[in-house]
């Protein structure tokens, strides 16, 4: 990728997540075609409880992506008042179902259901989200496992952009179980994609700007619209914006627009590379879910 020259200053190269995702999906589609010749159709069960519009749109996108790749997807939508026992029973059935290689329960769950109990109930061999403690433990130990989809998508974006992490200072803003913690861990692993020195910031961080200004690679995953401004970014840093925030916008038909955790315009003037929102990390997350499901299905090959 080449840097584009702006009117008066260098502008960042945009890391096109859609393009990277498309190229990975083409490879996955070929793999699915091959597997089908041996009678194996990778299957993903997507479980949605309740009617949250954002969750509904994620789930629909996941199912559509499965169909596009020629995979089997089972759409299970249950009412908001589904009990924890009913959900656990369903998971038990899916664990024993040979047509299902991956089980995804869309989070967040209604408050009467214990999220951790549900995650632990999923057979680790079908844990394509990579949230089961067994998968997390194996990741920490640098053993082969299902990596969580968003962090794995970030690794792929860096790899495709030929951005080395070795010896770099990586600053992660956010410490959630699904993004901040795993990506921070992966970044310092003794692997080709890691070997960085990592700082993790959160709401207890005293001086966020001081930390972010140190970053050669800044990964923003706080869920705070445009909280990372250009003055918080070191010249020529790589900026990965994981945030997906809905901000009210009456000029839009749907009444809102999507924005990241980074002020894109300000950051682009300082960064060497940057991911946009939408079209950066987002398309990679679903792609890595498909990748994990195909990986799981491969164990059924003769
Ligand atoms: P969580 O809300 O679970 O975690 C947010 C983290 O950011 C917390 O650790 C919190 O710190 C930290 N944080 C919040 N505000 C600040 C602040 N002002 N300064 C420093 N740290 C702060 O969010 P997720 O990790 O689930 O998601 C983060 C964002 O990424 C969201 O916008 C989400 O929509 C998006 N996302 C996008 C995906 C994609 O595919 N593109 C996939 C998953 C998430 P503390 O722990 O102290 O509370």
XYZ file of N, CA, C and O in Angstrom, residues 49-246:
792
model
N -31.279 -14.116 21.271
C -32.358 -14.021 22.256
C -32.819 -12.564 22.292
O -31.998 -11.665 22.497
N -34.129 -12.375 22.095
C -34.668 -11.009 22.179
C -34.622 -10.314 20.837
O -34.337 -10.923 19.795
N -34.832 -8.992 20.889
C -35.080 -8.272 19.646
C -34.257 -6.990 19.540
O -34.699 -6.018 18.944
N -33.053 -6.983 20.120
C -32.221 -5.782 20.045
C -31.845 -5.512 18.577
O -31.316 -6.406 17.900
N -32.130 -4.293 18.064
C -31.908 -4.042 16.638
C -30.452 -4.244 16.205
O -30.188 -4.809 15.142
N -29.479 -3.805 17.036
C -28.070 -3.953 16.653
C -27.709 -5.439 16.581
O -27.099 -5.898 15.610
N -28.134 -6.209 17.616
C -27.837 -7.646 17.623
C -28.483 -8.324 16.418
O -27.888 -9.193 15.783
N -29.725 -7.899 16.104
C -30.435 -8.500 14.973
C -29.660 -8.276 13.674
O -29.514 -9.174 12.860
N -29.143 -7.058 13.514
C -28.437 -6.787 12.257
C -27.106 -7.545 12.198
O -26.712 -8.033 11.151
N -26.411 -7.720 13.355
C -25.173 -8.519 13.360
C -25.471 -9.960 12.946
O -24.774 -10.562 12.144
N -26.549 -10.502 13.566
C -26.902 -11.901 13.330
C -27.271 -12.121 11.861
O -26.841 -13.090 11.232
N -28.040 -11.193 11.304
C -28.430 -11.307 9.892
C -27.192 -11.278 9.004
O -27.069 -12.062 8.054
N -26.247 -10.390 9.337
C -25.014 -10.293 8.537
C -24.215 -11.594 8.629
O -23.647 -12.056 7.627
N -24.176 -12.206 9.798
C -23.425 -13.455 9.971
C -24.052 -14.569 9.142
O -23.353 -15.323 8.460
N -25.392 -14.647 9.176
C -26.074 -15.697 8.413
C -25.880 -15.507 6.913
O -25.623 -16.447 6.175
N -25.980 -14.256 6.480
C -25.831 -13.976 5.052
C -24.414 -14.343 4.582
O -24.225 -14.928 3.521
N -23.420 -14.014 5.423
C -22.034 -14.318 5.060
C -21.835 -15.826 4.927
O -21.120 -16.290 4.042
N -22.465 -16.595 5.828
C -22.400 -18.066 5.744
C -22.973 -18.539 4.420
O -22.362 -19.343 3.714
N -24.153 -18.032 4.078
C -24.811 -18.445 2.830
C -23.931 -18.108 1.636
O -23.766 -18.918 0.731
N -23.365 -16.899 1.637
C -22.525 -16.461 0.510
C -21.364 -17.424 0.272
O -20.910 -17.585 -0.850
N -20.865 -18.018 1.345
C -19.709 -18.913 1.222
C -20.099 -20.359 0.950
O -19.247 -21.228 0.848
N -21.401 -20.605 0.864
C -21.873 -21.965 0.620
C -21.882 -22.806 1.885
O -21.919 -24.035 1.831
N -21.840 -22.142 3.047
C -21.885 -22.879 4.313
C -23.331 -23.025 4.767
O -24.232 -22.364 4.258
N -23.539 -23.894 5.758
C -24.880 -24.085 6.303
C -25.028 -23.195 7.536
O -24.139 -23.167 8.397
N -26.121 -22.429 7.595
C -26.335 -21.668 8.827
C -27.718 -21.967 9.382
O -28.668 -22.126 8.625
N -27.787 -22.112 10.685
C -29.083 -22.339 11.339
C -29.391 -21.135 12.212
O -28.640 -20.804 13.132
N -30.501 -20.519 11.857
C -30.907 -19.272 12.501
C -31.889 -19.612 13.629
O -32.976 -20.097 13.367
N -31.491 -19.366 14.873
C -32.388 -19.694 15.988
C -32.693 -18.403 16.747
O -31.814 -17.841 17.414
N -33.908 -17.921 16.611
C -34.297 -16.662 17.283
C -35.341 -16.974 18.345
O -36.378 -17.561 18.048
N -35.027 -16.609 19.565
C -35.902 -16.934 20.692
C -36.345 -15.652 21.397
O -35.640 -14.640 21.357
N -37.519 -15.706 22.040
C -38.026 -14.492 22.698
C -37.169 -14.050 23.884
O -36.435 -14.852 24.476
N -37.295 -12.777 24.221
C -36.561 -12.127 25.313
C -36.719 -12.888 26.645
O -35.809 -12.914 27.472
N -37.909 -13.507 26.850
C -38.163 -14.154 28.147
C -37.724 -15.629 28.159
O -38.107 -16.380 29.070
N -36.926 -16.038 27.185
C -36.375 -17.406 27.189
C -35.594 -17.599 28.493
O -34.804 -16.724 28.878
N -35.820 -18.750 29.153
C -35.124 -18.934 30.433
C -33.702 -19.443 30.207
O -33.373 -19.965 29.131
N -32.877 -19.281 31.241
C -31.487 -19.756 31.161
C -31.465 -21.265 30.894
O -30.684 -21.749 30.071
N -32.370 -22.005 31.581
C -32.418 -23.463 31.400
C -32.751 -23.835 29.962
O -32.159 -24.760 29.398
N -33.710 -23.106 29.371
C -34.080 -23.400 27.977
C -32.885 -23.177 27.052
O -32.630 -23.974 26.153
N -32.159 -22.106 27.304
C -31.004 -21.802 26.450
C -29.912 -22.861 26.636
O -29.308 -23.329 25.663
N -29.676 -23.264 27.875
C -28.646 -24.272 28.142
C -29.017 -25.607 27.485
O -28.152 -26.322 26.958
N -30.314 -25.907 27.482
C -30.781 -27.155 26.859
C -30.536 -27.096 25.347
O -30.079 -28.061 24.736
N -30.844 -25.941 24.767
C -30.626 -25.762 23.324
C -29.144 -25.943 22.988
O -28.781 -26.627 22.018
N -28.275 -25.350 23.804
C -26.840 -25.462 23.546
C -26.393 -26.917 23.622
O -25.608 -27.393 22.792
N -26.967 -27.631 24.590
C -26.643 -29.045 24.740
C -27.014 -29.810 23.461
O -26.248 -30.654 22.983
N -28.169 -29.489 22.905
C -28.602 -30.152 21.664
C -27.653 -29.823 20.514
O -27.263 -30.684 19.742
N -27.292 -28.532 20.432
C -26.396 -28.107 19.339
C -25.007 -28.741 19.492
O -24.365 -29.093 18.507
N -24.574 -28.913 20.757
C -23.275 -29.561 20.999
C -23.240 -30.962 20.387
O -22.219 -31.413 19.886
N -24.426 -31.636 20.427
C -24.479 -33.021 19.947
C -24.929 -33.133 18.495
O -25.111 -34.243 17.994
N -25.118 -32.016 17.826
C -25.653 -32.034 16.461
C -24.502 -32.062 15.442
O -23.721 -31.118 15.343
N -24.431 -33.140 14.670
C -23.293 -33.324 13.745
C -23.263 -32.331 12.590
O -22.216 -32.148 11.973
N -24.401 -31.698 12.301
C -24.425 -30.734 11.183
C -23.882 -29.369 11.615
O -23.667 -28.484 10.798
N -23.671 -29.212 12.921
C -23.247 -27.909 13.467
C -21.783 -27.984 13.919
O -21.430 -28.748 14.811
N -20.950 -27.150 13.293
C -19.529 -27.097 13.668
C -19.221 -25.941 14.605
O -18.222 -25.971 15.331
N -20.053 -24.910 14.534
C -19.810 -23.740 15.375
C -21.108 -23.242 15.991
O -22.161 -23.275 15.354
N -21.016 -22.819 17.240
C -22.206 -22.276 17.927
C -21.894 -20.846 18.338
O -20.899 -20.583 19.034
N -22.743 -19.950 17.898
C -22.561 -18.551 18.281
C -23.814 -18.072 19.011
O -24.912 -18.149 18.464
N -23.649 -17.661 20.240
C -24.763 -17.055 20.970
C -24.500 -15.556 20.978
O -23.487 -15.087 21.515
N -25.389 -14.810 20.337
C -25.160 -13.368 20.211
C -25.243 -12.681 21.584
O -26.236 -12.843 22.302
N -24.213 -11.951 21.922
C -24.170 -11.195 23.186
C -24.497 -9.734 22.891
O -24.289 -9.293 21.759
N -24.989 -8.957 23.823
C -25.278 -9.342 25.210
C -26.582 -10.133 25.312
O -27.465 -10.009 24.466
N -26.659 -10.931 26.387
C -27.879 -11.685 26.668
C -28.756 -10.888 27.633
O -28.247 -10.019 28.355
N -30.074 -11.174 27.680
C -30.925 -10.495 28.662
C -30.377 -10.707 30.082
O -29.718 -11.720 30.344
N -30.657 -9.762 30.980
C -29.993 -9.765 32.293
C -30.339 -10.983 33.158
O -29.581 -11.308 34.079
N -31.446 -11.694 32.859
C -31.778 -12.856 33.699
C -30.969 -14.100 33.295
O -31.109 -15.156 33.917
N -30.135 -13.976 32.277
C -29.326 -15.126 31.847
C -27.849 -14.839 32.146
O -27.331 -13.776 31.818
N -27.197 -15.820 32.796
C -25.787 -15.674 33.172
C -24.917 -15.970 31.941
O -24.803 -17.121 31.500
N -24.299 -14.910 31.415
C -23.525 -15.015 30.172
C -22.399 -16.060 30.283
O -22.201 -16.868 29.387
N -21.691 -16.031 31.414
C -20.558 -16.955 31.584
C -21.013 -18.411 31.587
O -20.351 -19.280 31.024
N -22.186 -18.659 32.229
C -22.724 -20.025 32.283
C -22.988 -20.530 30.863
O -22.751 -21.689 30.540
N -23.502 -19.635 30.046
C -23.859 -19.992 28.672
C -22.586 -20.258 27.859
O -22.483 -21.251 27.130
N -21.599 -19.392 28.012
C -20.342 -19.560 27.255
C -19.675 -20.895 27.623
O -19.202 -21.631 26.762
N -19.684 -21.203 28.915
C -19.031 -22.432 29.380
C -19.790 -23.677 28.908
O -19.201 -24.757 28.749
N -21.090 -23.523 28.634
C -21.899 -24.674 28.208
C -21.580 -25.096 26.767
O -21.841 -26.227 26.367
N -21.009 -24.178 25.994
C -20.699 -24.506 24.593
C -19.510 -25.468 24.549
O -18.504 -25.248 25.240
N -19.636 -26.528 23.766
C -18.531 -27.473 23.606
C -17.316 -26.703 23.053
O -17.431 -26.068 21.993
N -16.165 -26.750 23.747
C -15.003 -25.976 23.273
C -14.645 -26.268 21.810
O -14.118 -25.397 21.118
N -14.975 -27.476 21.327
C -14.643 -27.792 19.930
C -15.568 -27.050 18.959
O -15.314 -27.027 17.756
N -16.653 -26.440 19.474
C -17.569 -25.672 18.620
C -17.582 -24.187 19.008
O -18.437 -23.423 18.586
N -16.603 -23.798 19.820
C -16.561 -22.431 20.360
C -15.910 -21.474 19.350
O -14.815 -20.946 19.575
N -16.606 -21.237 18.244
C -16.009 -20.460 17.150
C -15.862 -18.967 17.475
O -15.183 -18.239 16.759
N -16.486 -18.522 18.558
C -16.299 -17.143 19.018
C -14.986 -17.013 19.799
O -14.485 -15.906 20.009
N -14.500 -18.144 20.302
C -13.251 -18.139 21.073
C -13.399 -17.527 22.456
O -12.437 -17.003 23.017
N -14.605 -17.614 23.037
C -14.856 -16.992 24.354
C -14.794 -17.995 25.512
O -14.799 -17.610 26.671
N -14.835 -19.302 25.209
C -14.834 -20.322 26.264
C -13.508 -20.258 27.035
O -12.446 -20.056 26.423
N -13.559 -20.439 28.367
C -12.312 -20.376 29.142
C -11.229 -21.315 28.612
O -10.038 -20.994 28.690
N -11.641 -22.426 28.045
C -10.674 -23.368 27.470
C -9.951 -22.721 26.275
O -8.727 -22.800 26.150
N -10.712 -22.053 25.418
C -10.099 -21.384 24.252
C -9.207 -20.237 24.715
O -8.105 -20.033 24.187
N -9.694 -19.486 25.709
C -8.920 -18.333 26.216
C -7.608 -18.827 26.826
O -6.528 -18.275 26.562
N -7.711 -19.915 27.625
C -6.518 -20.478 28.269
C -5.502 -20.943 27.236
O -4.307 -20.672 27.349
N -6.007 -21.635 26.224
C -5.094 -22.131 25.180
C -4.431 -20.962 24.443
O -3.264 -21.028 24.087
N -5.224 -19.901 24.220
C -4.642 -18.725 23.559
C -3.487 -18.167 24.407
O -2.401 -17.886 23.893
N -3.739 -18.030 25.721
C -2.703 -17.485 26.618
C -1.448 -18.345 26.605
O -0.331 -17.846 26.709
N -1.661 -19.672 26.477
C -0.531 -20.607 26.478
C 0.085 -20.760 25.090
O 0.976 -21.587 24.889
N -0.438 -19.997 24.148
C 0.056 -20.004 22.763
C -0.110 -21.377 22.122
O 0.748 -21.849 21.370
N -1.236 -22.053 22.470
C -1.550 -23.342 21.850
C -2.586 -23.133 20.749
O -3.308 -22.135 20.758
N -2.677 -24.123 19.845
C -3.645 -24.014 18.745
C -5.072 -23.998 19.314
O -5.441 -24.856 20.114
N -5.859 -23.006 18.905
C -7.233 -22.890 19.399
C -8.016 -21.965 18.475
O -7.494 -21.506 17.455
N -9.274 -21.710 18.821
C -10.026 -20.691 18.086
C -9.691 -19.335 18.703
O -10.002 -19.103 19.878
N -9.085 -18.475 17.921
C -8.808 -17.129 18.441
C -10.089 -16.316 18.357
O -10.873 -16.479 17.416
N -10.321 -15.416 19.330
C -11.513 -14.567 19.242
C -11.486 -13.742 17.958
O -10.412 -13.330 17.496
N -12.673 -13.536 17.385
C -12.752 -13.071 15.989
C -12.224 -11.654 15.761
O -11.502 -11.413 14.789
N -12.576 -10.708 16.621
C -12.136 -9.328 16.370
C -10.608 -9.206 16.510
O -9.948 -8.674 15.608
N -10.009 -9.709 17.609
C -8.545 -9.648 17.698
C -7.859 -10.370 16.530
O -6.885 -9.866 15.974
N -8.379 -11.530 16.145
C -7.776 -12.263 15.035
C -7.898 -11.459 13.733
O -6.992 -11.447 12.903
N -9.029 -10.775 13.583
C -9.216 -9.913 12.411
C -8.184 -8.793 12.382
O -7.658 -8.442 11.316
N -7.864 -8.255 13.539
C -6.845 -7.188 13.614
C -5.478 -7.745 13.178
O -4.746 -7.112 12.417
N -5.156 -8.964 13.652
C -3.883 -9.581 13.236
C -3.815 -9.687 11.721
O -2.790 -9.406 11.095
N -4.932 -10.104 11.122
C -4.956 -10.278 9.654
C -4.813 -8.925 8.940
O -4.133 -8.833 7.923
N -5.443 -7.897 9.472
C -5.329 -6.572 8.840
C -3.878 -6.097 8.854
O -3.381 -5.555 7.864
N -3.205 -6.316 9.989
C -1.799 -5.907 10.090
C -0.943 -6.721 9.122
O -0.077 -6.184 8.431
N -1.231 -8.021 9.064
C -0.452 -8.905 8.185
C -0.627 -8.482 6.715
O 0.356 -8.348 5.988
N -1.862 -8.256 6.305
C -2.120 -7.869 4.914
C -1.484 -6.526 4.570
O -1.120 -6.275 3.444
N -1.390 -5.654 5.561
C -0.805 -4.332 5.313
C 0.709 -4.354 5.497
O 1.360 -3.309 5.418
N 1.242 -5.573 5.781
C 2.686 -5.765 5.986
C 3.218 -4.843 7.079
O 4.285 -4.235 6.955
N 2.449 -4.732 8.150
C 2.868 -3.922 9.294
C 3.423 -4.876 10.357
O 2.680 -5.715 10.884
N 4.711 -4.761 10.618
C 5.324 -5.644 11.616
C 5.084 -5.084 13.021
O 5.104 -3.869 13.230
N 4.840 -5.979 13.967
C 4.616 -5.551 15.349
C 5.887 -5.745 16.204
O 5.958 -5.256 17.322
N 6.828 -6.470 15.644
C 8.036 -6.850 16.405
C 8.779 -5.610 16.927
O 9.121 -4.712 16.148
N 8.967 -5.580 18.220
C 9.729 -4.484 18.825
C 8.976 -3.169 18.923
O 9.520 -2.176 19.422
N 7.719 -3.153 18.461
C 6.939 -1.905 18.478
C 6.291 -1.705 19.849
O 6.101 -2.651 20.609
N 5.926 -0.460 20.106
C 5.124 -0.170 21.307
C 3.666 -0.169 20.889
O 3.250 0.630 20.037
N 2.896 -1.095 21.440
C 1.464 -1.166 21.137
C 0.691 -0.662 22.350
O 0.977 -1.076 23.479
N -0.231 0.241 22.130
C -1.101 0.694 23.215
C -2.535 0.295 22.862
O -3.028 0.607 21.783
N -3.173 -0.440 23.781
C -4.557 -0.864 23.603
C -5.413 -0.043 24.558
O -5.115 0.021 25.757
N -6.444 0.592 24.046
C -7.376 1.314 24.932
C -8.618 0.441 25.070
O -9.358 0.240 24.113
N -8.813 -0.105 26.266
C -9.923 -1.034 26.523
C -9.392 -2.370 27.002
O -8.340 -2.821 26.540
N -10.100 -2.986 27.941
C -9.657 -4.276 28.502
C -10.806 -5.268 28.591
O -10.910 -6.024 29.557
N -11.707 -5.231 27.607
C -12.830 -6.182 27.645
C -12.324 -7.587 27.331
O -11.240 -7.759 26.768
N -13.163 -8.581 27.700
C -12.784 -9.980 27.449
C -12.759 -10.309 25.966
O -12.065 -11.220 25.545
N -13.551 -9.561 25.169
C -13.663 -9.956 23.752
C -12.709 -9.193 22.833
O -12.422 -9.651 21.752
N -12.248 -8.012 23.250
C -11.332 -7.257 22.385
C -10.027 -6.894 23.110
O -8.940 -7.377 22.763
N -10.125 -6.013 24.110
C -8.918 -5.444 24.723
C -7.954 -6.483 25.271
O -6.765 -6.503 24.903
N -8.450 -7.368 26.157
C -7.551 -8.357 26.783
C -6.917 -9.284 25.749
O -5.700 -9.457 25.748
N -7.736 -9.907 24.875
C -7.091 -10.833 23.925
C -6.138 -10.152 22.944
O -5.062 -10.689 22.674
N -6.473 -8.983 22.430
C -5.551 -8.380 21.449
C -4.259 -7.954 22.143
O -3.164 -8.095 21.590
N -4.371 -7.463 23.390
C -3.160 -7.081 24.129
C -2.273 -8.308 24.310
O -1.055 -8.255 24.093
N -2.889 -9.429 24.674
C -2.108 -10.655 24.875
C -1.444 -11.135 23.591
O -0.258 -11.472 23.572
N -2.232 -11.138 22.504
C -1.676 -11.623 21.233
C -0.497 -10.765 20.782
O 0.469 -11.271 20.225
N -0.603 -9.475 21.046
C 0.441 -8.556 20.590
C 1.796 -8.815 21.243
O 2.828 -8.492 20.673
N 1.793 -9.353 22.479
C 3.122 -9.592 23.082
C 3.564 -11.050 23.022
O 4.631 -11.410 23.520
N 2.754 -11.912 22.390
C 3.155 -13.311 22.296
C 4.420 -13.454 21.461
O 4.701 -12.635 20.582
N 5.160 -14.541 21.757
C 6.410 -14.786 21.016
C 6.059 -15.492 19.706
O 6.333 -16.676 19.512
N 5.354 -14.767 18.851
C 4.879 -15.296 17.563
C 5.177 -14.246 16.501
O 5.424 -13.083 16.818
N 5.061 -14.663 15.242
C 5.382 -13.722 14.155
C 4.473 -12.484 14.206
O 4.874 -11.394 13.827
N 3.232 -12.651 14.692
C 2.315 -11.507 14.740
C 2.472 -10.667 16.016
O 1.799 -9.659 16.179
N 3.335 -11.092 16.932
C 3.420 -10.424 18.243
C 4.760 -9.747 18.465
O 5.183 -8.925 17.671
N 5.372 -10.111 19.596
C 6.703 -9.580 19.933
C 6.743 -8.078 20.137
O 7.789 -7.439 19.968
N 5.575 -7.500 20.448
C 5.526 -6.068 20.737
C 5.594 -5.851 22.255
O 5.438 -6.784 23.038
N 5.823 -4.616 22.645
C 5.742 -4.235 24.061
C 4.395 -3.533 24.232
O 4.099 -2.582 23.504
N 3.601 -4.037 25.180
C 2.182 -3.644 25.191
C 1.786 -2.881 26.458
O 2.136 -3.278 27.568
N 1.042 -1.821 26.273
C 0.421 -1.091 27.385
C -1.096 -1.187 27.206
O -1.587 -1.023 26.092
N -1.803 -1.476 28.295
C -3.266 -1.544 28.214
C -3.868 -0.402 29.041
O -3.566 -0.269 30.231
N -4.696 0.405 28.411
C -5.336 1.535 29.108
C -6.808 1.238 29.358
O -7.436 0.481 28.623
N -7.342 1.877 30.396
C -8.733 1.662 30.797
C -9.171 2.889 31.583
O -8.435 3.890 31.627
N -10.339 2.792 32.232
C -10.826 3.996 32.920
C -9.974 4.341 34.153
O -10.076 5.442 34.690
N -9.138 3.413 34.578
C -8.251 3.712 35.715
C -6.927 4.332 35.274
O -6.091 4.673 36.120
N -6.733 4.472 33.985
C -5.470 5.052 33.485
C -5.432 6.543 33.819
O -6.388 7.267 33.542
N -4.306 6.977 34.375
C -4.222 8.354 34.882
C -4.168 9.377 33.758
O -4.891 10.371 33.766
N -3.274 9.144 32.808
C -3.086 10.136 31.754
C -3.094 9.408 30.403
O -2.048 8.969 29.903
N -4.286 9.278 29.842
C -4.468 8.477 28.631
C -3.629 9.025 27.469
O -2.960 8.280 26.755
N -3.660 10.334 27.320
C -2.953 10.950 26.193
C -1.446 10.664 26.259
O -0.821 10.380 25.241
N -0.894 10.710 27.468
C 0.538 10.431 27.636
C 0.839 9.022 27.118
O 1.861 8.806 26.461
N -0.051 8.084 27.404
C 0.159 6.695 26.977
C -0.014 6.564 25.465
O 0.812 5.948 24.792
N -1.104 7.129 24.928
C -1.379 6.925 23.493
C -0.295 7.584 22.633
O 0.017 7.091 21.558
N 0.279 8.677 23.140
C 1.327 9.370 22.371
C 2.598 8.526 22.230
O 3.450 8.816 21.408
N 2.693 7.476 23.046
C 3.857 6.580 22.985
C 3.674 5.481 21.952
O 4.606 4.728 21.656
N 2.457 5.359 21.429
C 2.115 4.163 20.635
C 2.643 4.225 19.211
O 2.358 5.165 18.476
N 3.374 3.155 18.818
C 3.670 2.966 17.394
C 2.419 2.385 16.723
O 2.154 2.654 15.567
N 1.732 1.539 17.500
C 0.461 0.974 17.020
C -0.568 1.220 18.114
O -0.393 0.781 19.253
N -1.618 1.932 17.768
C -2.656 2.270 18.752
C -3.939 1.521 18.387
O -4.431 1.626 17.267
N -4.449 0.743 19.346
C -5.673 -0.022 19.099
C -6.750 0.523 20.035
O -6.642 0.407 21.260
N -7.764 1.151 19.459
C -8.807 1.789 20.273
C -10.033 0.892 20.340
O -10.648 0.607 19.315
N -10.371 0.433 21.543
C -11.533 -0.436 21.734
C -12.217 -0.057 23.034
O -12.287 -0.846 23.974
N -12.714 1.171 23.092
C -13.314 1.688 24.332
C -14.819 1.869 24.205
O -15.525 1.954 25.210
N -15.322 1.956 22.983
C -16.758 2.192 22.799
C -17.151 3.614 23.162
O -18.247 3.852 23.674
N -16.227 4.561 22.902
C -16.490 5.992 23.174
C -16.274 6.763 21.874
O -15.126 6.860 21.409
N -17.357 7.316 21.298
C -17.238 7.930 19.983
C -16.146 9.004 19.909
O -16.143 9.940 20.705
N -15.224 8.798 18.985
C -14.183 9.778 18.623
C -13.377 10.296 19.811
O -12.932 11.446 19.826
N -13.184 9.445 20.833
C -12.444 9.901 22.028
C -10.939 10.059 21.747
O -10.250 10.800 22.448
N -10.443 9.361 20.729
C -9.019 9.497 20.387
C -8.899 10.562 19.302
O -9.318 10.361 18.152
N -8.336 11.682 19.679
C -8.218 12.801 18.738
C -6.784 12.857 18.176
O -5.871 12.202 18.708
N -6.626 13.629 17.111
C -5.330 13.690 16.425
C -4.174 14.022 17.357
O -3.074 13.475 17.221
N -4.415 14.897 18.343
C -3.321 15.313 19.244
C -2.907 14.202 20.214
O -1.935 14.359 20.951
N -3.640 13.072 20.206
C -3.280 11.954 21.088
C -2.471 10.895 20.335
O -2.175 9.823 20.871
N -2.157 11.201 19.076
C -1.516 10.201 18.218
C -0.110 10.638 17.833
O 0.110 11.792 17.438
N 0.815 9.691 17.963
C 2.214 9.968 17.588
C 2.316 10.040 16.067
O 1.617 9.297 15.368
N 3.179 10.925 15.568
C 3.376 11.035 14.123
C 3.717 9.659 13.537
O 4.580 8.963 14.068
N 3.018 9.286 12.486
C 3.258 8.035 11.744
C 2.840 6.760 12.475
O 3.234 5.662 12.083
N 2.069 6.890 13.527
C 1.566 5.689 14.221
C 0.575 4.952 13.319
O -0.003 5.527 12.398
N 0.397 3.668 13.616
C -0.654 2.867 12.967
C -1.862 2.896 13.901
O -1.712 2.631 15.102
N -3.026 3.251 13.363
C -4.208 3.383 14.227
C -5.283 2.369 13.809
O -5.748 2.384 12.673
N -5.617 1.482 14.741
C -6.651 0.481 14.494
C -7.857 0.862 15.351
O -7.791 0.840 16.581
N -8.937 1.207 14.689
C -10.139 1.684 15.393
C -11.176 0.564 15.439
O -11.784 0.216 14.427
N -11.349 -0.012 16.623
C -12.290 -1.131 16.771
C -13.708 -0.617 17.067
O -14.694 -1.270 16.768
N -13.802 0.548 17.624
C -15.090 1.085 18.089
C -16.163 1.133 17.008
O -15.877 1.463 15.857
N -17.354 0.778 17.403
C -18.523 0.959 16.525
C -19.583 1.615 17.406
O -20.133 0.980 18.307
N -19.805 2.902 17.191
C -20.727 3.648 18.062
C -21.830 4.275 17.213
O -21.563 4.796 16.129
N -23.034 4.205 17.722
C -24.152 4.849 17.032
C -24.308 6.255 17.590
O -24.533 6.430 18.784
